[in-house]
XYZ file of C-alpha atoms in Angstrom:
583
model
C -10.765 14.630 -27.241
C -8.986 12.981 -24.221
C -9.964 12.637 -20.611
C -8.647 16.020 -18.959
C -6.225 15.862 -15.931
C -8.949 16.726 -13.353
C -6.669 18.895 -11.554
C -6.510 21.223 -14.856
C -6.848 24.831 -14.184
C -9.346 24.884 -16.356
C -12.078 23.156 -14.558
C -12.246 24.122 -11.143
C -15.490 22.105 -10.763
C -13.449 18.958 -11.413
C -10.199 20.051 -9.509
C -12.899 20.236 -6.116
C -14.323 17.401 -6.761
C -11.071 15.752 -6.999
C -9.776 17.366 -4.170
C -12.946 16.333 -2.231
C -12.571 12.400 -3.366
C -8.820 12.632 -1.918
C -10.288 14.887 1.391
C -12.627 11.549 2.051
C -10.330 8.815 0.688
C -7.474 10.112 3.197
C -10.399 10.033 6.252
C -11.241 6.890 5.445
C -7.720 5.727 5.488
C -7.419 7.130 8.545
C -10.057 5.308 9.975
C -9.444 1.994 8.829
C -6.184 2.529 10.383
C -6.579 3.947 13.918
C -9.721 2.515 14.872
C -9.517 -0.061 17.778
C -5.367 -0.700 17.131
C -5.395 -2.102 20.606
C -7.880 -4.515 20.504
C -6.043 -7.378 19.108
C -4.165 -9.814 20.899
C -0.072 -9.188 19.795
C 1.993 -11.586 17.199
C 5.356 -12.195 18.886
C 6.994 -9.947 16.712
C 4.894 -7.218 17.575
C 5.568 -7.864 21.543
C 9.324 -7.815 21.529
C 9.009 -4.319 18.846
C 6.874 -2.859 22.009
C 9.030 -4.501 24.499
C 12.572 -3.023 23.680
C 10.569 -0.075 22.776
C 9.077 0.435 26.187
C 12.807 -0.310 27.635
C 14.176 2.533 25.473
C 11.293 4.544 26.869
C 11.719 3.818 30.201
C 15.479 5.154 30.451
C 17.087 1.615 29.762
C 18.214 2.109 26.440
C 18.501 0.281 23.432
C 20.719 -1.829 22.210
C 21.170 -2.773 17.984
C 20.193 -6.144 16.994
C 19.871 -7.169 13.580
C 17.829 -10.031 14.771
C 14.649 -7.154 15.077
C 16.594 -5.092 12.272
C 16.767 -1.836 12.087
C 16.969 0.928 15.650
C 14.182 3.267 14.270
C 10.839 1.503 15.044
C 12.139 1.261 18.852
C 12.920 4.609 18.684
C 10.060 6.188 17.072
C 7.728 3.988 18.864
C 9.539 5.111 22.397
C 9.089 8.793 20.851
C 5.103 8.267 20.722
C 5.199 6.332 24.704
C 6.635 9.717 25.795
C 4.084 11.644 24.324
C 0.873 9.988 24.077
C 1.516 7.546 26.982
C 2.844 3.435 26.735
C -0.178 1.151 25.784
C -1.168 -1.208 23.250
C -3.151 1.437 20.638
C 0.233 4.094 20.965
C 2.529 0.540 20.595
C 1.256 0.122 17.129
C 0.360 4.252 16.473
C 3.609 4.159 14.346
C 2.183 1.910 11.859
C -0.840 3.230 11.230
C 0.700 6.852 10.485
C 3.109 5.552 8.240
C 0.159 3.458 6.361
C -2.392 6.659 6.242
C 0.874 8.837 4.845
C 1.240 5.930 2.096
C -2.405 6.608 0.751
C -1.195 9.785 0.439
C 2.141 9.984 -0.943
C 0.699 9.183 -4.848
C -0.107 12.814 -5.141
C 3.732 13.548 -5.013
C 4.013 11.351 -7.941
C 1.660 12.975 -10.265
C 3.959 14.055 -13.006
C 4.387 10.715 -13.411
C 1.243 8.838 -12.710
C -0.907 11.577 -13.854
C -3.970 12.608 -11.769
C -6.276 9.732 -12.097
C -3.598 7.528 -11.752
C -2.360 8.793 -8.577
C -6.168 8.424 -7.361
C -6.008 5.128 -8.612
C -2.755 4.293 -6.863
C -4.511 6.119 -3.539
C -7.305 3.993 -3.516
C -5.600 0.745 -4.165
C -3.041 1.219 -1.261
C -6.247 2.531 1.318
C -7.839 -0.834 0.806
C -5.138 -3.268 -0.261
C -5.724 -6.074 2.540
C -1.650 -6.627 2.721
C -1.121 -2.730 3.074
C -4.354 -1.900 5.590
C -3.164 -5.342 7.998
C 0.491 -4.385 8.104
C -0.534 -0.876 8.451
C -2.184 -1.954 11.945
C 0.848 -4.349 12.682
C 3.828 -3.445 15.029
C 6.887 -4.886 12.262
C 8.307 -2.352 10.274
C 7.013 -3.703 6.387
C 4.856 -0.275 6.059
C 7.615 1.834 6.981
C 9.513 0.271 4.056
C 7.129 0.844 1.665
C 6.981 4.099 2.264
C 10.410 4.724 2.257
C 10.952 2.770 -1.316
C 8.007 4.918 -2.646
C 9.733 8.271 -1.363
C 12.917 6.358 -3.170
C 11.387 6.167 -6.320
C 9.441 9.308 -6.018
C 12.418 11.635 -5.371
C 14.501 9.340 -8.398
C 12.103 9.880 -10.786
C 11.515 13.692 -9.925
C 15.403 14.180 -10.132
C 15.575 12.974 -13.728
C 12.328 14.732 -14.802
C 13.404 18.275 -13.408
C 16.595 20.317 -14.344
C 18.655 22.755 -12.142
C 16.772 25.540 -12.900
C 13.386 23.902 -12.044
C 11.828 23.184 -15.375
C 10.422 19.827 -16.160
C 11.341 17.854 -18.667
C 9.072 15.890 -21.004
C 8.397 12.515 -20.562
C 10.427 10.554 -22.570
C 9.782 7.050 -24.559
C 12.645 4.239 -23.518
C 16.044 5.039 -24.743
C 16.711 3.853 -28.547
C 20.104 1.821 -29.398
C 21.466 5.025 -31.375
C 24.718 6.419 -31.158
C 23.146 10.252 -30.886
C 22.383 9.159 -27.575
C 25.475 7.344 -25.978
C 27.072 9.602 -23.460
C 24.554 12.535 -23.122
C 26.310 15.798 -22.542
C 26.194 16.011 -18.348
C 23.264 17.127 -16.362
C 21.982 18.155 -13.285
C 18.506 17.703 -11.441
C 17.593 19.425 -8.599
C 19.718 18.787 -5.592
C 16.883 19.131 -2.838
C 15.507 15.424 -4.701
C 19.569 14.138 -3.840
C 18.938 15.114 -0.379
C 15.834 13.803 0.233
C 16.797 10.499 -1.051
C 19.819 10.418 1.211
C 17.517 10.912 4.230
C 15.214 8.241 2.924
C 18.269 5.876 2.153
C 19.237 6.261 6.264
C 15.362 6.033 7.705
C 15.459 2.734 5.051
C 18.506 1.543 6.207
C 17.700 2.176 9.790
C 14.485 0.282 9.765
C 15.161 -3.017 8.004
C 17.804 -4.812 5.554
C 15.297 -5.034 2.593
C 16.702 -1.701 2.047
C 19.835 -3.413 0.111
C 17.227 -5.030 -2.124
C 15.585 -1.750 -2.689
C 19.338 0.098 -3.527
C 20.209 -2.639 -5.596
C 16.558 -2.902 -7.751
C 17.377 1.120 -8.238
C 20.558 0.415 -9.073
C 20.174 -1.689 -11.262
C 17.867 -0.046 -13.278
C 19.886 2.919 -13.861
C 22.806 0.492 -15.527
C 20.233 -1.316 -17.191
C 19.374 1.948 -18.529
C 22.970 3.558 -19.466
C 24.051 0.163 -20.860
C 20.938 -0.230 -22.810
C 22.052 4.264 -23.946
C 25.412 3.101 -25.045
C 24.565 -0.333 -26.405
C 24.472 0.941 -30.667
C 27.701 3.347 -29.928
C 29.565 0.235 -28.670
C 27.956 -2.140 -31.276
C 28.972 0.626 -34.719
C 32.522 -0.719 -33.796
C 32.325 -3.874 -35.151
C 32.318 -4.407 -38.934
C 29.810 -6.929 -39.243
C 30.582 -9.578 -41.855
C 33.984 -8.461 -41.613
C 35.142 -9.391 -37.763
C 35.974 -12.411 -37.144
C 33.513 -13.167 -33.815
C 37.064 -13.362 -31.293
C 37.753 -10.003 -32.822
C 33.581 -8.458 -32.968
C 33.795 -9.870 -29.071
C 36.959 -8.210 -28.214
C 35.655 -5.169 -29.539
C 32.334 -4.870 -27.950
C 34.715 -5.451 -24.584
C 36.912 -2.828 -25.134
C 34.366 -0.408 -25.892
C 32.773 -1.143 -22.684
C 35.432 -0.595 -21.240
C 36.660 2.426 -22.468
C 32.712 3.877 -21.711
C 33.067 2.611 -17.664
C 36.640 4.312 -17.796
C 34.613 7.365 -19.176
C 32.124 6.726 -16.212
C 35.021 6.481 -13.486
C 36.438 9.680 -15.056
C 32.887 11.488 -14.462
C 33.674 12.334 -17.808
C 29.686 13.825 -19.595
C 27.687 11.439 -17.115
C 24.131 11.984 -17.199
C 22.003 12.551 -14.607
C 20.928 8.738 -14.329
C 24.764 8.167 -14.113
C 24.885 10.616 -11.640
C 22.029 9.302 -9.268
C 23.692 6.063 -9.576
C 26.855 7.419 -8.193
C 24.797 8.789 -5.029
C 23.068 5.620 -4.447
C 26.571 3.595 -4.671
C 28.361 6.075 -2.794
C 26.916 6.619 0.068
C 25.615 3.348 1.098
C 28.926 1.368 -0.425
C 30.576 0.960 3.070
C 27.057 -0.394 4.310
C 27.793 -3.524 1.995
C 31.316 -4.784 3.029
C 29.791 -7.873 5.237
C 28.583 -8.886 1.708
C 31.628 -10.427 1.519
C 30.793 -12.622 4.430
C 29.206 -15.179 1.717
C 32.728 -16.252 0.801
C 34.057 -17.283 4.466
C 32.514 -20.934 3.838
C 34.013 -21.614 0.269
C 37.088 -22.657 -1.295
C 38.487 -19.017 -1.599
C 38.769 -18.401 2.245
C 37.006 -21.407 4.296
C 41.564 -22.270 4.769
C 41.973 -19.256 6.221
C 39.575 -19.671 9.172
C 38.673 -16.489 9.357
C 34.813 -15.674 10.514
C 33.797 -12.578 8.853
C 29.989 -13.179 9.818
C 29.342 -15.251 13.469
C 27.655 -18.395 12.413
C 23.727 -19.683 13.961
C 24.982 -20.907 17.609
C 28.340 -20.347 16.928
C 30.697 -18.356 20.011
C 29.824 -14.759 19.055
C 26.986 -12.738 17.805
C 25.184 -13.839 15.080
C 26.425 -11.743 11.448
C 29.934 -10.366 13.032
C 33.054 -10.774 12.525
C 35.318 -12.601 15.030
C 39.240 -12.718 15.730
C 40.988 -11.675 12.520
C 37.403 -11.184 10.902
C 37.333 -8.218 12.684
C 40.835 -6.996 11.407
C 39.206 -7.949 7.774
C 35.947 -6.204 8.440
C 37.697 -2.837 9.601
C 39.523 -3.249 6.387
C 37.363 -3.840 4.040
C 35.027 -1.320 4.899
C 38.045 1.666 5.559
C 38.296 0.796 1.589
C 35.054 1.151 0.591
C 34.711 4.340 2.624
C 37.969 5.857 0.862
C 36.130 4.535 -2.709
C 32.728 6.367 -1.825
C 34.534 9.414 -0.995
C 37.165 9.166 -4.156
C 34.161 8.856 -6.646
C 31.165 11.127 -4.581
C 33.474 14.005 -4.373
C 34.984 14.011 -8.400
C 31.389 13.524 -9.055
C 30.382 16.308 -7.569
C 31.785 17.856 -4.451
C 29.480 20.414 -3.338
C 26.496 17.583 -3.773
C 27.848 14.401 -2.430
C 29.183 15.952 1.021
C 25.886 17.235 1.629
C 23.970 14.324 0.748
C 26.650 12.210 2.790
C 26.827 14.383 5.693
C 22.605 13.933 5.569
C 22.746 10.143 5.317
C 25.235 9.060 7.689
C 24.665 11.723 10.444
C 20.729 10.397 10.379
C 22.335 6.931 10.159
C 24.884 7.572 13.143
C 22.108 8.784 15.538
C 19.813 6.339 14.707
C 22.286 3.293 15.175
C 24.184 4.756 18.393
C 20.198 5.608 19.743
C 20.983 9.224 20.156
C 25.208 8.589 20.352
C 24.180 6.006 23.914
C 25.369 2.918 22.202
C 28.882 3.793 20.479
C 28.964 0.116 18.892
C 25.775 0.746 17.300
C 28.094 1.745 14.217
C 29.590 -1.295 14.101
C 26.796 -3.550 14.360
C 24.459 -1.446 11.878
C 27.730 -1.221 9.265
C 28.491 -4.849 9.253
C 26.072 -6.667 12.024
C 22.883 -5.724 10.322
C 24.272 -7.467 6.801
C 26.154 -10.212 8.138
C 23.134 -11.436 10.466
C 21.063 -11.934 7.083
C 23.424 -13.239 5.490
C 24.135 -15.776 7.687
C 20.402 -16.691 8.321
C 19.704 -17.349 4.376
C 20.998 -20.813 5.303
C 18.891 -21.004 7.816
C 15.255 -20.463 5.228
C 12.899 -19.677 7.758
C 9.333 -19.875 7.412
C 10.163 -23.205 5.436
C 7.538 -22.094 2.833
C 7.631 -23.367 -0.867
C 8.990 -20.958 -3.933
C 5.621 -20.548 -4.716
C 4.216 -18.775 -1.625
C 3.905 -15.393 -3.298
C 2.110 -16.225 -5.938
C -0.371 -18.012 -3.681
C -0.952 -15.329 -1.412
C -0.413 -12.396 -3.831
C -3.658 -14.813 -6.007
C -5.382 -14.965 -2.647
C -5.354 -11.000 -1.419
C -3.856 -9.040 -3.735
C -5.738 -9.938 -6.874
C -7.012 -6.356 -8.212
C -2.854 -5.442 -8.509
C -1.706 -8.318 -9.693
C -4.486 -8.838 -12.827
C -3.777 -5.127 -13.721
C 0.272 -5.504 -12.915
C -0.117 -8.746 -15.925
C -1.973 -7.218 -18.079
C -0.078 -3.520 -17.789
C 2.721 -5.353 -18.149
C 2.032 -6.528 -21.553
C 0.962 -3.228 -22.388
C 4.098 -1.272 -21.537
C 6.334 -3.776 -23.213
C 4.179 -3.458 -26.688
C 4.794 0.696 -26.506
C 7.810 1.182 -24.857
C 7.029 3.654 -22.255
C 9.756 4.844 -20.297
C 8.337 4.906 -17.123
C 6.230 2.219 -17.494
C 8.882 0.178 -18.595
C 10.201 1.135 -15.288
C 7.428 -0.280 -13.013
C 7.364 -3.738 -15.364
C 11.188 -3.832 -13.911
C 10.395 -2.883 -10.419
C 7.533 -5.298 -9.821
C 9.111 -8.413 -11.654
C 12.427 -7.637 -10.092
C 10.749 -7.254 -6.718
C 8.972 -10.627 -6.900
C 11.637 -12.133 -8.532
C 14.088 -11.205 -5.169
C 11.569 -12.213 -2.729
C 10.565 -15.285 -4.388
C 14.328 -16.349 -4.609
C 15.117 -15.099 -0.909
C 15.133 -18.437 1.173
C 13.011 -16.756 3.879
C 9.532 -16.301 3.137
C 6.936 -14.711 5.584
C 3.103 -13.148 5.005
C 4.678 -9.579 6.076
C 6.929 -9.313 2.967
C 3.805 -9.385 0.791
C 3.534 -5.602 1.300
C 7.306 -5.049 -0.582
C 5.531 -6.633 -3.325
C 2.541 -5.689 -3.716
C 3.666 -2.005 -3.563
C 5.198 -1.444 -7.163
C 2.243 -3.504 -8.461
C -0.160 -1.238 -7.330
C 1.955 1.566 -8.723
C 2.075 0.140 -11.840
C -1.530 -0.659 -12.044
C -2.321 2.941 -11.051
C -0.262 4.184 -13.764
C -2.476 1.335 -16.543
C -5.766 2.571 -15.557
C -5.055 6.156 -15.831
C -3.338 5.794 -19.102
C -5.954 3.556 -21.002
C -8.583 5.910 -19.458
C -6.936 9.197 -20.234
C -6.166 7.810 -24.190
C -10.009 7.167 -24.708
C -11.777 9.652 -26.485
C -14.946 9.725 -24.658
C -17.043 12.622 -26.267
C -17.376 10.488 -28.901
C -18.653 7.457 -26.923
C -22.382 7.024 -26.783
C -23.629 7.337 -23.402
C -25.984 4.525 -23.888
C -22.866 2.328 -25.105
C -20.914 3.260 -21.978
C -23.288 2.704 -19.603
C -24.649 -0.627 -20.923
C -20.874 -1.877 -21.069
C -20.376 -0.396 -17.320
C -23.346 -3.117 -16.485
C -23.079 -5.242 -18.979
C -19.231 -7.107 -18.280
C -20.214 -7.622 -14.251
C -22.953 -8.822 -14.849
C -21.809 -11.286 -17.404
C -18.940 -11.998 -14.836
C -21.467 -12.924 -12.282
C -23.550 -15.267 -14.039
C -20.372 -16.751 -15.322
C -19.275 -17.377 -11.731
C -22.383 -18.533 -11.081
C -22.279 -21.132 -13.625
C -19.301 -22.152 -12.701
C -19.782 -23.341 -9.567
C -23.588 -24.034 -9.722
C -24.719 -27.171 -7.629
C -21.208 -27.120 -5.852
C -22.275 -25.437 -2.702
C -22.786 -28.790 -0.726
C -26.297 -27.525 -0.689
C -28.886 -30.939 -0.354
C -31.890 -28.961 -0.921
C -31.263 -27.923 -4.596
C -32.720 -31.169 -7.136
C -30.848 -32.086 -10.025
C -33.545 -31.137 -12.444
C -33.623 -27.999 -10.875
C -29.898 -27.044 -11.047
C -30.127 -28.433 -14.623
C -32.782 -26.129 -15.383
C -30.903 -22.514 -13.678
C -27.834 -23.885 -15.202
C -29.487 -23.522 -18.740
C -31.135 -20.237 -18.032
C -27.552 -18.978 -17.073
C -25.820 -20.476 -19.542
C -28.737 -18.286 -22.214
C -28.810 -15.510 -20.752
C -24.641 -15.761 -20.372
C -24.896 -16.271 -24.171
C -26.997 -12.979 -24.727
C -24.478 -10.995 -23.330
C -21.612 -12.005 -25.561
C -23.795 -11.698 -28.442
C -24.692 -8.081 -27.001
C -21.411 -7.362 -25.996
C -19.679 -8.273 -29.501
C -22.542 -5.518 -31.476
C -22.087 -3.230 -28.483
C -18.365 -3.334 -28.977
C -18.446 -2.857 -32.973
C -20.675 0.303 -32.398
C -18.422 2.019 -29.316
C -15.223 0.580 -30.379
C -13.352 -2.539 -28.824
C -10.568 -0.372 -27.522
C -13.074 1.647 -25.664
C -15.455 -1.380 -24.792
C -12.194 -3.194 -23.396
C -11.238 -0.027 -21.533
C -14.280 0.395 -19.434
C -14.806 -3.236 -19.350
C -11.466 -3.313 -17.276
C -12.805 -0.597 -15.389
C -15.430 -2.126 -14.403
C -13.956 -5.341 -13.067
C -11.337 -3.249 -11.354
C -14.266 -1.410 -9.297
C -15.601 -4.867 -8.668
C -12.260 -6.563 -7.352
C -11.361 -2.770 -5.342
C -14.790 -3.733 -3.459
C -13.413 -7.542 -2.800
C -10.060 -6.388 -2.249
C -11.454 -4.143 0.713
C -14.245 -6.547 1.950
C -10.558 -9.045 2.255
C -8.932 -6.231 3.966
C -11.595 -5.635 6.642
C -12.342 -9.438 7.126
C -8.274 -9.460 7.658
C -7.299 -6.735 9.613
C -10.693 -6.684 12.043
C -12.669 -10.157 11.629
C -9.720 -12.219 11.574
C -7.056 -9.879 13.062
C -5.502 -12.086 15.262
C -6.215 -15.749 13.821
C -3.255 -17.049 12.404
């Protein structure tokens, strides 16, 4: 017998209790995040958010600049100076809602993550030192974070749930078998379509990573419909027959004929068909892309400046002289592309969605329609200014800098993210197989990315703590507990911290720079450690034979997860209140 879903109908004792735990996590969220906001001295970023904020409050308007991103901090932030008053606490108020509603957005995802592990998730993002600083920090990080979980949320809720509003079951990863190349076509609910689209705008509105975000998404889904299709395009090739020109000119043209399928919107799945929405909407957001090319061989003759160098005549990221002609161009053809392929896909759908995203988009850009060549800059400005400044790699930190800080603060998701990782890959889960993508593909980005900076910690250490909410609650839920002793369970609860500590102990006995402690002495505790270190594993090993060592490796990870949750919120407090404003 499994681990019930606490939430089960069936045990209304459990379903309070878990309600309770949620009740008190979310207060203590709260706290963490509202209490004394004002009291710390401002980071320069912070002051110039607050600034142009308190300009846009004060009936001088607002600007775009892609240099401080996106419009809708400014605006949001002006928003709370009208009603709660301008001051240092409301300057930052943004930031600390948008963190508390984080803590809480895992119980959307439950389907998914199943009960526990949305608690799980819950209580890793309340005391996550990255997530609980930034959360009491005037940039807009948090406000990403919770619009790529919303992202996700709404993606994964749209393939789980038909039209008509029944759920799906969770599938295992897609096999390589012909059965299931080109599914017959499908249709989630449209309300998750919507949502996204607002989600895409507030993302895009608030700061670029929101093209990494689209693009990890999109990705996926191909990853996924190429990885459907792979065995129906493979059966065409006569192995030990085809000559390899001819097997390779094969497997092309079967591609080929599946993507003309695909432009068709021929059978297209509902993966295929969230695709489509993410492309379509947002594909005249990434003309300035081709802003990369102005410096090489293909157009560096023309002269044309498609993106304003650093400290060149014009604004940094636009276009300038006949850039501009190229810029109106080559987004006027991307616009007549989303529309082409939205509408076939599905008209009634994609005009809604598109109406949602780009009037959100419009009025956020123009600040309320007062700044007409907010369009302009947000379309091409906002791209082109990042673009541009990639050269530039500031911060001037090593490749290496997330894994050092991710080590140094966000241990607790990063050991489980490893070791979860391993685990989805052995069984194939479909979702999990998801998060392994999204975290890898998230550090993998940012790691690449020539600017490095503490903030951006939070983009990645949000899918690990997804993923690692998603481990615990399936290696707890597959235990069968009723026929664990409780003798055995509570003895391995004790027994692995314990063994931890006078590990650590051992480890860095006599290396204190204490003077006081003699030789003989630290000889002597080092021995008595070292025995009573070797007890344990010989207890440990029998303890494991009589419970099981799936089970006495299961709450053994528990248990060192409850350990580095306390370290991982002693970090967080020492960080956001000790040390708040050292830098």
């Amino acid at each position: 017998m499994t681990v019930e879903q606490p939430t089960s109908g069936r045990y209304t004792a459990k379903r309070a209790i878990y309600i309770a735990t949620y009740v008190v996590l979310a207060v203590a969220a709260a706290a963490m995040r509202f209490w004394e906001l004002g009291s710390r001295a401002f980071h320069h970023d912070e002051s110039l958010h607050a600034f142009y904020s308190w300009n846009l409050y004060a009936g001088e308007g607002y600007i775009h600049n892609p240099m401080m991103h996106g419009p809708f901090q400014m605006e949001a932030t002006a928003g709370l100076f009208f009603l709660f008053g301008d001051g240092d606490y409301t300057a930052r108020l943004l930031y600390a809602i948008a963190g508390t509603a984080l803590v809480l957005m895992p119980l959307l995802f439950r389907s998914r993550l199943g009960d526990w592990g949305a608690l799980f998730t819950s209580m890793m993002l309340a005391f996550s030192p990255a997530m609980l600083y930034y959360s009491r920090f005037a940039r807009n990080d948090i406000l990403m974070a919770v619009w790529a979980l919303g992202i996700v949320i709404a993606m994964w809720r749209y393939l789980d749930e038909d039209a008509k509003g029944t759920k799906e079951e969770p599938a295992a990863l897609e096999t390589d078998d012909e059965e299931t190349a080109d599914p017959p076509p499908k249709m989630g609910k449209a309300i998750y379509l919507y949502i996204t689209a607002a989600l895409l705008a507030f993302a895009f509105a608030s700061k670029e990573s929101a093209y990494l975000i689209t693009g990890t998404m999109g990705l996926y889904l191909v990853l996924v419909l190429v990885s459907r299709n792979w065995n129906a395009v493979k059966s065409k090739v006569n192995v030990g027959v085809d000559s390899p020109p001819v097997a390779a000119l094969k497997i092309v043209g079967g591609w080929i004929n599946h993507l003309e399928r695909g432009l068709d919107m021929r059978g297209i799945s509902k993966e295929a068909g969230f695709l489509v929405l993410l492309i379509t909407i947002t594909l005249p957001l990434w003309g300035a892309f081709v802003s990369i090319l102005q410096d090489t061989p293909l157009l560096d003759w023309s002269g044309l400046t498609l993106a304003g160098p650093v400290g060149g005549s014009g604004p940094i990221g636009s276009p300038v002289g006949g850039g501009l002609v190229v810029a109106f161009l080559v987004t006027a053809f991307l616009i007549f592309l989303a529309m082409s392929y939205g509408l076939k896909w599905n008209t009634s759908v994609w005009w809604k969605a598109a109406a949602i995203f780009y009037a959100l988009y419009i009025l956020m850009y123009t600040s309320f329609l007062t700044n007409g060549f907010g369009i302009g800059s947000g379309v091409w400005q906002s791209l082109g200014y990042w673009v541009v400044q990639q050269g530039e790699g500031r911060g001037s930190q090593p490749w290496y800098y997330y894994t050092i800080i991710t080590t140094l603060y966000e241990f607790l998701p990063l050991l489980l993210s490893i070791i979860g990782s391993v685990y989805y890959l052995r069984n194939r889960d479909k979702f999990g197989m998801f998060l392994v993508y999204w975290v890898w593909t998230t550090f993998l980005l940012y790691t690449i990315a020539s600017e490095k900076m503490p903030w951006l910690l939070v983009n990645i250490t949000l899918p690990m703590i997804v993923l690692s909410g998603k481990f615990l609650n399936d290696i707890i839920t597959r235990v069968e507990w009723r026929k664990v002793s409780v003798i055995g369970g509570v003895l391995t609860l004790v027994g692995v911290p314990l063994f931890l500590a006078l590990l650590w102990n051992l480890t860095f006995l006599g290396l204190d720079g204490s003077e006081t402690v003699a030789d003989l002495e630290v000889d002597v505790l080092g021995m008595a450690l070292a025995v009573v270190a070797i007890v344990l594993i010989v207890a440990g090993y029998f303890l494991a034979r009589r419970i099981g060592p799936v089970v006495f490796a299961t709450i053994g990870l528990v248990s060192i997860a409850a350990i580095l949750l306390v370290l991982s919120g002693r970090a967080g407090l020492m960080a956001a209140f000790q040390h708040g404003d050292i830098p």
